[in-house]
mmCIF file of C-alpha atoms in Angstrom:
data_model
loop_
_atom_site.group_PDB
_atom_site.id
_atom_site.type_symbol
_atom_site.label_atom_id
_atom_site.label_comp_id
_atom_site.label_asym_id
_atom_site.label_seq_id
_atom_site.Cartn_x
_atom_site.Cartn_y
_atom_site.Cartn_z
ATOM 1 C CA UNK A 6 -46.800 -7.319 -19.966
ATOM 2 C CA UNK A 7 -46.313 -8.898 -22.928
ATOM 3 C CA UNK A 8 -49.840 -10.111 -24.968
ATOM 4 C CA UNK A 9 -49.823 -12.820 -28.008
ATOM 5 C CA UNK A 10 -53.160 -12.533 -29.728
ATOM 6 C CA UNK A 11 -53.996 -15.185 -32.523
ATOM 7 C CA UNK A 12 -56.215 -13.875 -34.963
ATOM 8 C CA UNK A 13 -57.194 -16.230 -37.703
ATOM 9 C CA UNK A 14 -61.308 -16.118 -38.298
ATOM 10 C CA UNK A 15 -60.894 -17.829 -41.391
ATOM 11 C CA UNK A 16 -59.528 -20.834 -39.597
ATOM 12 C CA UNK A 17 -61.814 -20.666 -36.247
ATOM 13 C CA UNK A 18 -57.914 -19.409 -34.861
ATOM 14 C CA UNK A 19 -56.434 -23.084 -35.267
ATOM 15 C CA UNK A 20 -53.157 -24.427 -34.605
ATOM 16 C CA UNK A 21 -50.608 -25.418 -37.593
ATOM 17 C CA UNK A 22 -47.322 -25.554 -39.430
ATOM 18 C CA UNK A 23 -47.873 -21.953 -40.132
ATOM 19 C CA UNK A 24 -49.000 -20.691 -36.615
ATOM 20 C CA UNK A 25 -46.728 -22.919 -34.875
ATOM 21 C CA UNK A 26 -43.353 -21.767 -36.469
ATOM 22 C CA UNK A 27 -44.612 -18.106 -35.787
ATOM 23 C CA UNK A 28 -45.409 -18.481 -32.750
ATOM 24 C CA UNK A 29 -41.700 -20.638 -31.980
ATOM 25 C CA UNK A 30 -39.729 -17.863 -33.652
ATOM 26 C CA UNK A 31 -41.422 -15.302 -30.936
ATOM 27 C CA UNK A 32 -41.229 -17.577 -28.299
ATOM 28 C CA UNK A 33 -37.331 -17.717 -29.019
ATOM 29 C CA UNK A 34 -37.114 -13.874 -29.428
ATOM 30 C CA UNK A 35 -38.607 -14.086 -25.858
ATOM 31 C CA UNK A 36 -36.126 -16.391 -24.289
ATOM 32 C CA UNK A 37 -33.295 -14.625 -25.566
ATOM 33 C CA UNK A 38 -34.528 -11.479 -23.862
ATOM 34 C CA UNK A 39 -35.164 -12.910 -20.908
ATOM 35 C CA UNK A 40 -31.970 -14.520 -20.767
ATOM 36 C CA UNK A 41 -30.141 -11.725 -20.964
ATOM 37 C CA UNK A 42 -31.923 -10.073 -17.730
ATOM 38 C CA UNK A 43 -31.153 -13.878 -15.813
ATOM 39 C CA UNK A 44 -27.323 -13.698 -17.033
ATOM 40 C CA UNK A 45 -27.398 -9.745 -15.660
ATOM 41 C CA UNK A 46 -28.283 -11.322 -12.006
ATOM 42 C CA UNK A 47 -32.358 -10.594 -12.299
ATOM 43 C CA UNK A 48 -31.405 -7.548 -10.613
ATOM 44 C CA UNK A 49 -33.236 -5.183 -12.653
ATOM 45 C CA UNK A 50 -36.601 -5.504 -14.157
ATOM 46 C CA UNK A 51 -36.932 -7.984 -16.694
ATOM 47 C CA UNK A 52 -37.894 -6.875 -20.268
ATOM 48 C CA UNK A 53 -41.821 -8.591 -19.786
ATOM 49 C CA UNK A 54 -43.412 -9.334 -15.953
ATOM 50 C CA UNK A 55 -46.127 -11.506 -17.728
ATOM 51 C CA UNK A 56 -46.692 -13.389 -20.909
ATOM 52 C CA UNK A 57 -50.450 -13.545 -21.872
ATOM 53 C CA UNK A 58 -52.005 -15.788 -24.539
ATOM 54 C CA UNK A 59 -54.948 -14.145 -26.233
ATOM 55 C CA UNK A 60 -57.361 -15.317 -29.391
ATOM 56 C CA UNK A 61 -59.605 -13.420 -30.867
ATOM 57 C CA UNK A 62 -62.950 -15.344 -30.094
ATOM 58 C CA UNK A 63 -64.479 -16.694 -33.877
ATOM 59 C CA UNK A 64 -68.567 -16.596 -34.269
ATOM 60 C CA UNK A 65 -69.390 -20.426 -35.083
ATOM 61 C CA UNK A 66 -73.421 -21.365 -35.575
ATOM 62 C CA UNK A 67 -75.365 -22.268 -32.420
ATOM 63 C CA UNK A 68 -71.992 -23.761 -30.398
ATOM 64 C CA UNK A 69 -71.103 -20.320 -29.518
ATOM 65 C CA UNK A 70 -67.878 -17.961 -29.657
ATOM 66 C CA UNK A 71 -64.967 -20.241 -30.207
ATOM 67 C CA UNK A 72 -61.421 -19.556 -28.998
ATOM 68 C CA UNK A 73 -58.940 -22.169 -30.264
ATOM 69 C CA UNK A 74 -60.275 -24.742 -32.578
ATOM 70 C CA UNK A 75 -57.373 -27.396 -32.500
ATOM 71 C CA UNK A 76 -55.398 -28.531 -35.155
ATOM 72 C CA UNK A 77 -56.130 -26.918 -38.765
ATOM 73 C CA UNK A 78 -56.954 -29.724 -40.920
ATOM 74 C CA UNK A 79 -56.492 -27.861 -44.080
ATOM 75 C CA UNK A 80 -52.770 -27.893 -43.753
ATOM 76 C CA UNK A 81 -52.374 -30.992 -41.467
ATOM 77 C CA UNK A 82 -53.782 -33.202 -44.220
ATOM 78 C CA UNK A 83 -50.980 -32.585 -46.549
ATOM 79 C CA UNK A 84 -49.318 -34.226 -43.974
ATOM 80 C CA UNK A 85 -48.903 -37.573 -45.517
ATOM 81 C CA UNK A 86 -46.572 -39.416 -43.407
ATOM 82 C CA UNK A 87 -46.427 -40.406 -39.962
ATOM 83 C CA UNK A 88 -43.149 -38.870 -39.546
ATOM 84 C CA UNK A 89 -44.529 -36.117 -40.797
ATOM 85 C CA UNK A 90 -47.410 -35.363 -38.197
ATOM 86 C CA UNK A 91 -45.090 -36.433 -35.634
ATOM 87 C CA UNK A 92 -42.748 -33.661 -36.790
ATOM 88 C CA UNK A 93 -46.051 -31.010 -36.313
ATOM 89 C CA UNK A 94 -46.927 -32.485 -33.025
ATOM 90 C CA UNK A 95 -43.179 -31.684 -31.868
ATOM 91 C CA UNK A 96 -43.389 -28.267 -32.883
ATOM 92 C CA UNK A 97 -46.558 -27.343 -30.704
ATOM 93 C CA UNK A 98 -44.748 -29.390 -28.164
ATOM 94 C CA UNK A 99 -41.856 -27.632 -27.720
ATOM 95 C CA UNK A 100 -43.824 -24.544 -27.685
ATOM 96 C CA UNK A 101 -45.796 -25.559 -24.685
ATOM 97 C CA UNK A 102 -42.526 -26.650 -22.507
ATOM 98 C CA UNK A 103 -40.912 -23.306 -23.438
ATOM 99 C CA UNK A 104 -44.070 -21.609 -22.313
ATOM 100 C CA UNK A 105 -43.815 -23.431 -18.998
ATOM 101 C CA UNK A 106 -39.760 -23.079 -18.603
ATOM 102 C CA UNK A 107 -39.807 -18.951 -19.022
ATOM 103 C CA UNK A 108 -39.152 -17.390 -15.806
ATOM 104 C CA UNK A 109 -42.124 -15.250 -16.136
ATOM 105 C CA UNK A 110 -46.061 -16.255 -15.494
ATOM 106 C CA UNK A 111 -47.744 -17.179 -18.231
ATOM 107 C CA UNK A 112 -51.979 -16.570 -18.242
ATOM 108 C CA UNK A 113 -54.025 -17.912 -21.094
ATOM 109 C CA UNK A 114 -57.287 -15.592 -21.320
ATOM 110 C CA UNK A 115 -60.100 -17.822 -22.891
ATOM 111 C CA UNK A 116 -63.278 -16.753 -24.688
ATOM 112 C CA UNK A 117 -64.874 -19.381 -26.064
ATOM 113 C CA UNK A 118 -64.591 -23.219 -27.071
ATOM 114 C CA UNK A 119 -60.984 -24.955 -26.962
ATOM 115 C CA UNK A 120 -61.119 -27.522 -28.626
ATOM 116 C CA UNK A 121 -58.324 -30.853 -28.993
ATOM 117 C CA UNK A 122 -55.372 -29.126 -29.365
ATOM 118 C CA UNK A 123 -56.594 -25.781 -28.537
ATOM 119 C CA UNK A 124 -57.201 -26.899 -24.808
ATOM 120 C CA UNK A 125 -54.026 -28.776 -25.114
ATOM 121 C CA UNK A 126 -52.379 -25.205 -25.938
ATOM 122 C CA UNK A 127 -54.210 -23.956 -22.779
ATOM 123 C CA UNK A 128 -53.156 -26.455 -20.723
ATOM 124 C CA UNK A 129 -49.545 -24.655 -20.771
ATOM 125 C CA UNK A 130 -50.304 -21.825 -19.123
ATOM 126 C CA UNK A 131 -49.733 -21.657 -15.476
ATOM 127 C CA UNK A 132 -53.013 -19.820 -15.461
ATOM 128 C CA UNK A 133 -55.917 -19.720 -17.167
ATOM 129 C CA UNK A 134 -58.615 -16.853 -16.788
ATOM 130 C CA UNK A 135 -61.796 -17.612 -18.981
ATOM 131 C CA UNK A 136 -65.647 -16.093 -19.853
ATOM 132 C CA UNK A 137 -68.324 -18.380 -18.652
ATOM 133 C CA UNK A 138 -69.039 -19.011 -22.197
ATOM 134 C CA UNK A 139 -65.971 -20.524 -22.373
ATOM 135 C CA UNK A 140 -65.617 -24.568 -22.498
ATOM 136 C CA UNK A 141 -62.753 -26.845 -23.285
ATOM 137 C CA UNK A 142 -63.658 -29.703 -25.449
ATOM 138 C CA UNK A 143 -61.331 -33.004 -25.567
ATOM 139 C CA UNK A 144 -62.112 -33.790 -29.258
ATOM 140 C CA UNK A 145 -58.718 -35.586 -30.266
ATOM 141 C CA UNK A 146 -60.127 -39.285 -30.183
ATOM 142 C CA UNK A 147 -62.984 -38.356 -32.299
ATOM 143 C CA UNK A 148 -60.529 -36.748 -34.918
ATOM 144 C CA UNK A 149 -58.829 -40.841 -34.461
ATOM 145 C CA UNK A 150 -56.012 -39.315 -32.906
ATOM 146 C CA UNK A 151 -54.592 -38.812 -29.591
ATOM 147 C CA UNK A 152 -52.971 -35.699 -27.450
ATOM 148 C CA UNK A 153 -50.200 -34.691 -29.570
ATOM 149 C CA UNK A 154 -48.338 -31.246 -27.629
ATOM 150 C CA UNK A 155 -46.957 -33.927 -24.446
ATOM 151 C CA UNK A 156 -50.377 -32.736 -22.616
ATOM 152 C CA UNK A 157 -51.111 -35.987 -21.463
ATOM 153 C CA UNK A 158 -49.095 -35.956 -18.242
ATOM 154 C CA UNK A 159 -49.431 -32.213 -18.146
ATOM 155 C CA UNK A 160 -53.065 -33.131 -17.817
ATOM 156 C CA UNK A 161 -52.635 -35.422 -15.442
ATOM 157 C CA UNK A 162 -50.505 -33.859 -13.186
ATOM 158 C CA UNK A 163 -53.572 -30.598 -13.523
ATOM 159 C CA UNK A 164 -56.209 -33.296 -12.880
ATOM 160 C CA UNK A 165 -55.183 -36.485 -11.624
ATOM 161 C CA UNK A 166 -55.282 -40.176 -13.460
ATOM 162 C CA UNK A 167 -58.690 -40.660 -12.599
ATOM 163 C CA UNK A 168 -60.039 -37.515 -14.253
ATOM 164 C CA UNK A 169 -57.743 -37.237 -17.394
ATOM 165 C CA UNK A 170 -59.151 -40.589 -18.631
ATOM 166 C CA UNK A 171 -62.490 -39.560 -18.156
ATOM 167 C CA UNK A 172 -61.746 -36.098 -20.353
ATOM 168 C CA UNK A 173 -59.988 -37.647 -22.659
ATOM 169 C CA UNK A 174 -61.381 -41.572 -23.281
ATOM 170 C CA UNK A 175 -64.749 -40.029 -23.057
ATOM 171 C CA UNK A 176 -63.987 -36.883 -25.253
ATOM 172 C CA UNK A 177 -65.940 -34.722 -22.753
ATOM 173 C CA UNK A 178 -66.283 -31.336 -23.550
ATOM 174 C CA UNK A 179 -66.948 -29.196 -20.321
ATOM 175 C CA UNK A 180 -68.154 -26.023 -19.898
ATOM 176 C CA UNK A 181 -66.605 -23.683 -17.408
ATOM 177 C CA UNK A 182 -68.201 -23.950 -14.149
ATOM 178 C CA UNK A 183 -66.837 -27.795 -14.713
ATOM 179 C CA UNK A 184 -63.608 -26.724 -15.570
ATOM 180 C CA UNK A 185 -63.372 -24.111 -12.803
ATOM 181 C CA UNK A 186 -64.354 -26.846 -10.212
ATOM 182 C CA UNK A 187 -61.032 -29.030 -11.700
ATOM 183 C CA UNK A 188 -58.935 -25.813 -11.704
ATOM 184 C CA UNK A 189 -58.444 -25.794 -15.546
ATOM 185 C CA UNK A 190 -60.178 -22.462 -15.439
ATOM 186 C CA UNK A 191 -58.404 -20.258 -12.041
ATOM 187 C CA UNK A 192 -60.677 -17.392 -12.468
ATOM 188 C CA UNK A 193 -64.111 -17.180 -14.148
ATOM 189 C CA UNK A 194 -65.771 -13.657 -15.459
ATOM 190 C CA UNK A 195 -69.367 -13.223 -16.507
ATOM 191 C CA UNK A 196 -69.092 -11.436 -19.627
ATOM 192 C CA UNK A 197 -65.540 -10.539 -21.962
ATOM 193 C CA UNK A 198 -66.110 -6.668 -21.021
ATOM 194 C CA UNK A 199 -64.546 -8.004 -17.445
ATOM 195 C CA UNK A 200 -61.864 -9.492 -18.789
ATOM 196 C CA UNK A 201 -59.602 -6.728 -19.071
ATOM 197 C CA UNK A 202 -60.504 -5.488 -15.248
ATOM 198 C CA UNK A 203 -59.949 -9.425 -13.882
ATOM 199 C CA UNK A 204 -56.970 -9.565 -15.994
ATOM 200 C CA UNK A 205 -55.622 -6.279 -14.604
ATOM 201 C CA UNK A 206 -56.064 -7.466 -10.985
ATOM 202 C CA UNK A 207 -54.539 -10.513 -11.319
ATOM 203 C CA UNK A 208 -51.595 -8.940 -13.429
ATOM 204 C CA UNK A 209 -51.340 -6.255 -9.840
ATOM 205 C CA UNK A 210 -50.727 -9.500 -7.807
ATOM 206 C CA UNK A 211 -46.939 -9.987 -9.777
ATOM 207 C CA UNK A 212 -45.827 -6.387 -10.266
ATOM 208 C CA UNK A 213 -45.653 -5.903 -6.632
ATOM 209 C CA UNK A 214 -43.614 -9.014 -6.198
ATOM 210 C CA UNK A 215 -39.785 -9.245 -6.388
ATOM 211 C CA UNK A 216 -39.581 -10.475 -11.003
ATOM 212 C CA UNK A 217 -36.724 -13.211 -9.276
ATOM 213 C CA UNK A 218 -39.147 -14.468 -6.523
ATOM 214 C CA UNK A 219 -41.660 -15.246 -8.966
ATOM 215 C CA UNK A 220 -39.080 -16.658 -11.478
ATOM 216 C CA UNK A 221 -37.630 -18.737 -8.881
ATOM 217 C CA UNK A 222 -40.899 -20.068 -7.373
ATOM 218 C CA UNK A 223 -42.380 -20.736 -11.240
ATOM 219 C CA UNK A 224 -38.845 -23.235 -11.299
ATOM 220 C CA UNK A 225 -39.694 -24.618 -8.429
ATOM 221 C CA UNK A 226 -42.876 -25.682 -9.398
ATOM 222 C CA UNK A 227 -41.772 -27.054 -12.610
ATOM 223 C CA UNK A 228 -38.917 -29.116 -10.566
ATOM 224 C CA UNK A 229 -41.716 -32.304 -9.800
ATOM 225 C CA UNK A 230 -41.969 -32.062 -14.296
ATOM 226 C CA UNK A 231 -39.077 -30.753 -15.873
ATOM 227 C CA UNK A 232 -36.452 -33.697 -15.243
ATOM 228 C CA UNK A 233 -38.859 -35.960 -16.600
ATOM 229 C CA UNK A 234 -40.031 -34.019 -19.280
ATOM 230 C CA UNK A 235 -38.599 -34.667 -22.061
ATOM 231 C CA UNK A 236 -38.239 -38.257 -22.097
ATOM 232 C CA UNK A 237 -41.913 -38.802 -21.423
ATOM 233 C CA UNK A 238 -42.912 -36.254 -24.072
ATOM 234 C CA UNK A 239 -40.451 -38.113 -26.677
ATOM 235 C CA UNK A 240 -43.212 -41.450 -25.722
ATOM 236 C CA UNK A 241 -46.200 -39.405 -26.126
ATOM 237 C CA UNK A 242 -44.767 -38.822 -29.600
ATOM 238 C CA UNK A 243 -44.007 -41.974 -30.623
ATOM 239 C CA UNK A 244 -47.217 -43.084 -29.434
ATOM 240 C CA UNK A 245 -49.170 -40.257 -31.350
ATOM 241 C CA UNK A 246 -47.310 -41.086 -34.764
ATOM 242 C CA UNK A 247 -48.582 -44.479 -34.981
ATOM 243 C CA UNK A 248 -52.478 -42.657 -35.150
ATOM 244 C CA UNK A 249 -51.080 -40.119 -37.829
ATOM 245 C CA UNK A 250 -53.307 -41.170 -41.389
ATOM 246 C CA UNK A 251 -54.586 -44.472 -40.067
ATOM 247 C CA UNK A 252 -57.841 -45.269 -40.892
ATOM 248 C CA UNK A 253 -60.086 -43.550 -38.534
ATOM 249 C CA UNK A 254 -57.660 -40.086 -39.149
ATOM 250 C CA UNK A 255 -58.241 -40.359 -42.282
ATOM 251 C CA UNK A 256 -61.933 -40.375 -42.057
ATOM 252 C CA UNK A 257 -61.999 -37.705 -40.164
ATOM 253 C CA UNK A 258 -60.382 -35.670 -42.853
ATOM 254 C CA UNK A 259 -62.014 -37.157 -45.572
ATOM 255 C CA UNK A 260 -64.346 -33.999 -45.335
ATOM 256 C CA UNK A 261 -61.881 -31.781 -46.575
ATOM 257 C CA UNK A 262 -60.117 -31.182 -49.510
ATOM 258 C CA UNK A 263 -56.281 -32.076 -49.372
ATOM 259 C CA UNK A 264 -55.419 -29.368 -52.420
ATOM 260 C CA UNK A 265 -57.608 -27.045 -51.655
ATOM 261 C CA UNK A 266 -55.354 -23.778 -52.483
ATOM 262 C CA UNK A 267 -54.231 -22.145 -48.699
ATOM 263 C CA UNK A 268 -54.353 -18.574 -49.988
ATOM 264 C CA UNK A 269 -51.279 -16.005 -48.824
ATOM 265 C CA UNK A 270 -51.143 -16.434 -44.912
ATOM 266 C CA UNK A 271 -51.156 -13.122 -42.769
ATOM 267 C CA UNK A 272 -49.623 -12.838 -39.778
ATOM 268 C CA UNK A 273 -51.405 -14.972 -37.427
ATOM 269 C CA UNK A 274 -50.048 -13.293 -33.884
ATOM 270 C CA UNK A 275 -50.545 -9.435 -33.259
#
């Protein structure tokens, strides 16, 4: 098994530039070795049985533990063009399909608030294991944007039409009792001490499987989604450009400060 853990408590673990190429260049290491075990025949065992996505959970005031906290606005902001953000919205993008295209499972272990883009990052996953403190918060119309990674369809195709509007037009945040009920959340634990034990057991249920049944079954269930893909991500994108440092964006960031100096980035991904 093969575990990404962000770890960024200076930025509540958010999403970037910075994050988002590091997190591509592994993500490319990854394919490469894993398409050297599908060009070998998936005979033997592949290099990794599982891919899970870890953060470190980030203490924030009275709202709890948080896990993901979207988009960080420090470096987004210097973001000036629309081309620009559209360019950052592609790169978490293409990072979520190639999370859903490797031939392995992918599990997203959650502890603590997702918010906008953070449950957007989630959403990738084809499974999601979470704390019951845990709660995923559809934020990106209050920051006067939209969903930005293609996760509108991949929402909707979780949820339904019906429900994905509500989420996201309403900019619910639910908790995860709410989100277990829509099967955002597949497993629920009481407290993170039982995460590694749930974890463990749900990891059991692929090693004793054939590594190509389970690839070939995880392409299967992409088939209904991957033809159409990329065209209706492409939309999503043009859509979400025309929000990038309009007005109400760029009120939201108006509480920041564009220049404020970045300090020497650490590796974000253990």
């Amino acid at each position: 098994t093969l575990i990404w853990c962000l770890k960024r408590p200076e930025r509540l673990n958010a999403l970037g530039t910075t994050v988002g190429q590091e997190l591509l260049g592994l993500l490319k290491k990854l394919q490469d070795e894993l398409a050297v075990w599908q060009e070998a025949g998936s005979i033997d065992e592949p290099p990794y049985r599982c891919l899970v996505l870890s953060a470190e959970p980030v203490k924030s005031g009275r709202e709890g533990p948080v896990w993901i906290a979207g988009g960080d606005l420090k470096e987004l902001q210097l973001l000036q063009k629309p081309d620009e953000g559209r360019s950052y919205a592609w790169l978490i993008a293409e990072i979520c399909s190639g999370l859903q295209d490797l031939p392995i499972p992918v599990i997203a272990v959650i502890d603590g608030l997702a918010i906008g883009g953070g449950a957007e990052f989630a959403l990738a996953a084809d499974l999601r294991l979470a704390t019951r403190r845990s709660a995923l918060y559809f934020k990106q119309l209050e920051a006067g944007l939209a969903t930005g990674y293609g996760s509108c369809n991949r929402l909707i195709a979780l949820v339904g039409l019906a429900k994905a509007t509500d989420l996201l037009l309403r900019c619910r945040c639910i908790d995860a009792e709410e989100a277990h009920r829509l099967s955002l959340f597949n497993e629920l634990v009481d407290e993170p001490e039982e995460m590694e034990d749930k974890l463990e057991h749900i990891l059991s249920s692929f090693y004793r499987l054939s590594p190509l049944s389970v690839s070939v079954q995880k392409a299967m269930l992409q088939l209904p989604f991957h033809d159409n893909r990329g065209g209706l991500t492409q939309k999503e994108l043009d859509l979400f450009e025309k929000l990038w440092m309009q007005p109400a964006h760029k009120k939201f960031l108006s509480g920041f400060k564009a220049n404020e100096d970045l300090g020497d980035e650490k590796p974000a991904l253990l």
